[in-house]
Amino acid sequence: MARDPQVTDALRAKVRGELREVEEIRDPDLREKVIEVWALAIARSSFTSIGEIAPSGNPGVMTLKRGNQVDHLRGVARLAMGMADELTASFPELEVDRDIVIAGALCHDVGKPWEFDPENRKRWESNPRAAGLPSVRHPAYGAHLCFTVGLPEEVAHCATGHSGEGELIVRSLENTIVHHADHAFWNIMHAGDMIVPESVPGRKHVD
Ligand SMILES: [Fe+2]
């Protein structure tokens, strides 16, 4: 596994404590890489933990009235596991890789520390025509981080294709579950009046 010198054991321990569903992953190598990719994402940002990141779908869009990104990631991971477990119980021939579902759900938004970083936002917003606004959205940046730490492409695919970007490609079975768990999270919270009204876009949420 590619280890970045910016990533400390203290940061790895913090990530492990925030994303408790990581312990459900059976493959120890995959488990460690999920922790590593989030630790790297945080180390390369202005944030010091996942819990510092606002609970939004996109910066300033679909913001929960309370909580943070940890609540979103854990919620999506548990919803995705629930979908996978329920459907494989009824249809055992459904070939779902449960480890990839969990890793994909936990990593789907691993690019958010980049896209939500206040310093990046300030730079992009000051001159959108220089490098774009944002220069790279979280799905693509997340896939970049996944490959950087040596996560399998099945997990990188969940990062890059859970969102609107996934409409341009064919989603894997596991990413289809992650994509619907992610949308279910935001749509159900919206229906339950758990989203700050001013942050709700005028169109159907796509991320
Ligand atoms: Fe998400």
PDB file of N, CA and C and ligand atoms in Angstrom, residues 57 69 72-73 76 108-109 112 138 162 182 186 207, ligand 1:
ATOM      1  N   GLY A  57     -24.379  17.794   0.334  1.00  0.00           N
ATOM      2  CA  GLY A  57     -24.155  16.951  -0.837  1.00  0.00           C
ATOM      3  C   GLY A  57     -23.061  17.541  -1.711  1.00  0.00           C
ATOM      4  N   GLN A  69     -20.163  15.265   7.876  1.00  0.00           N
ATOM      5  CA  GLN A  69     -19.978  14.242   6.841  1.00  0.00           C
ATOM      6  C   GLN A  69     -19.851  12.828   7.410  1.00  0.00           C
ATOM      7  N   HIS A  72     -23.213  11.397   7.309  1.00  0.00           N
ATOM      8  CA  HIS A  72     -23.604  11.029   5.939  1.00  0.00           C
ATOM      9  C   HIS A  72     -22.939   9.721   5.515  1.00  0.00           C
ATOM     10  N   LEU A  73     -21.633   9.620   5.693  1.00  0.00           N
ATOM     11  CA  LEU A  73     -20.903   8.422   5.245  1.00  0.00           C
ATOM     12  C   LEU A  73     -21.380   7.171   5.969  1.00  0.00           C
ATOM     13  N   VAL A  76     -24.922   6.281   4.751  1.00  0.00           N
ATOM     14  CA  VAL A  76     -24.910   5.655   3.418  1.00  0.00           C
ATOM     15  C   VAL A  76     -24.355   4.232   3.505  1.00  0.00           C
ATOM     16  N   HIS A 108     -17.146   6.771  -1.164  1.00  0.00           N
ATOM     17  CA  HIS A 108     -17.764   7.439  -2.319  1.00  0.00           C
ATOM     18  C   HIS A 108     -17.538   8.954  -2.303  1.00  0.00           C
ATOM     19  N   ASP A 109     -17.470   9.543  -1.116  1.00  0.00           N
ATOM     20  CA  ASP A 109     -17.275  10.998  -1.013  1.00  0.00           C
ATOM     21  C   ASP A 109     -15.873  11.370  -0.531  1.00  0.00           C
ATOM     22  N   LYS A 112     -14.432  14.826  -1.101  1.00  0.00           N
ATOM     23  CA  LYS A 112     -15.035  16.050  -0.540  1.00  0.00           C
ATOM     24  C   LYS A 112     -14.067  16.955   0.229  1.00  0.00           C
ATOM     25  N   HIS A 138     -15.641  16.377  -6.476  1.00  0.00           N
ATOM     26  CA  HIS A 138     -15.208  15.320  -5.549  1.00  0.00           C
ATOM     27  C   HIS A 138     -15.236  13.901  -6.124  1.00  0.00           C
ATOM     28  N   HIS A 162     -20.758   7.474  -8.339  1.00  0.00           N
ATOM     29  CA  HIS A 162     -21.948   7.454  -7.468  1.00  0.00           C
ATOM     30  C   HIS A 162     -22.884   8.607  -7.819  1.00  0.00           C
ATOM     31  N   ASP A 182     -26.947   6.598  -1.400  1.00  0.00           N
ATOM     32  CA  ASP A 182     -26.584   8.018  -1.298  1.00  0.00           C
ATOM     33  C   ASP A 182     -27.800   8.899  -1.596  1.00  0.00           C
ATOM     34  N   TRP A 186     -30.161  11.531   1.006  1.00  0.00           N
ATOM     35  CA  TRP A 186     -30.505  12.948   0.830  1.00  0.00           C
ATOM     36  C   TRP A 186     -32.000  13.150   0.611  1.00  0.00           C
ATOM     37  N   ASP A 207     -26.601  14.406  -6.666  1.00  0.00           N
ATOM     38  CA  ASP A 207     -25.352  13.904  -6.110  1.00  0.00           C
ATOM     39  C   ASP A 207     -25.563  13.318  -4.729  1.00  0.00           C
TER      40      ASP A 207
HETATM   41 FE    FE B   1     -22.677  11.148  -0.646  1.00  0.00          FE
END
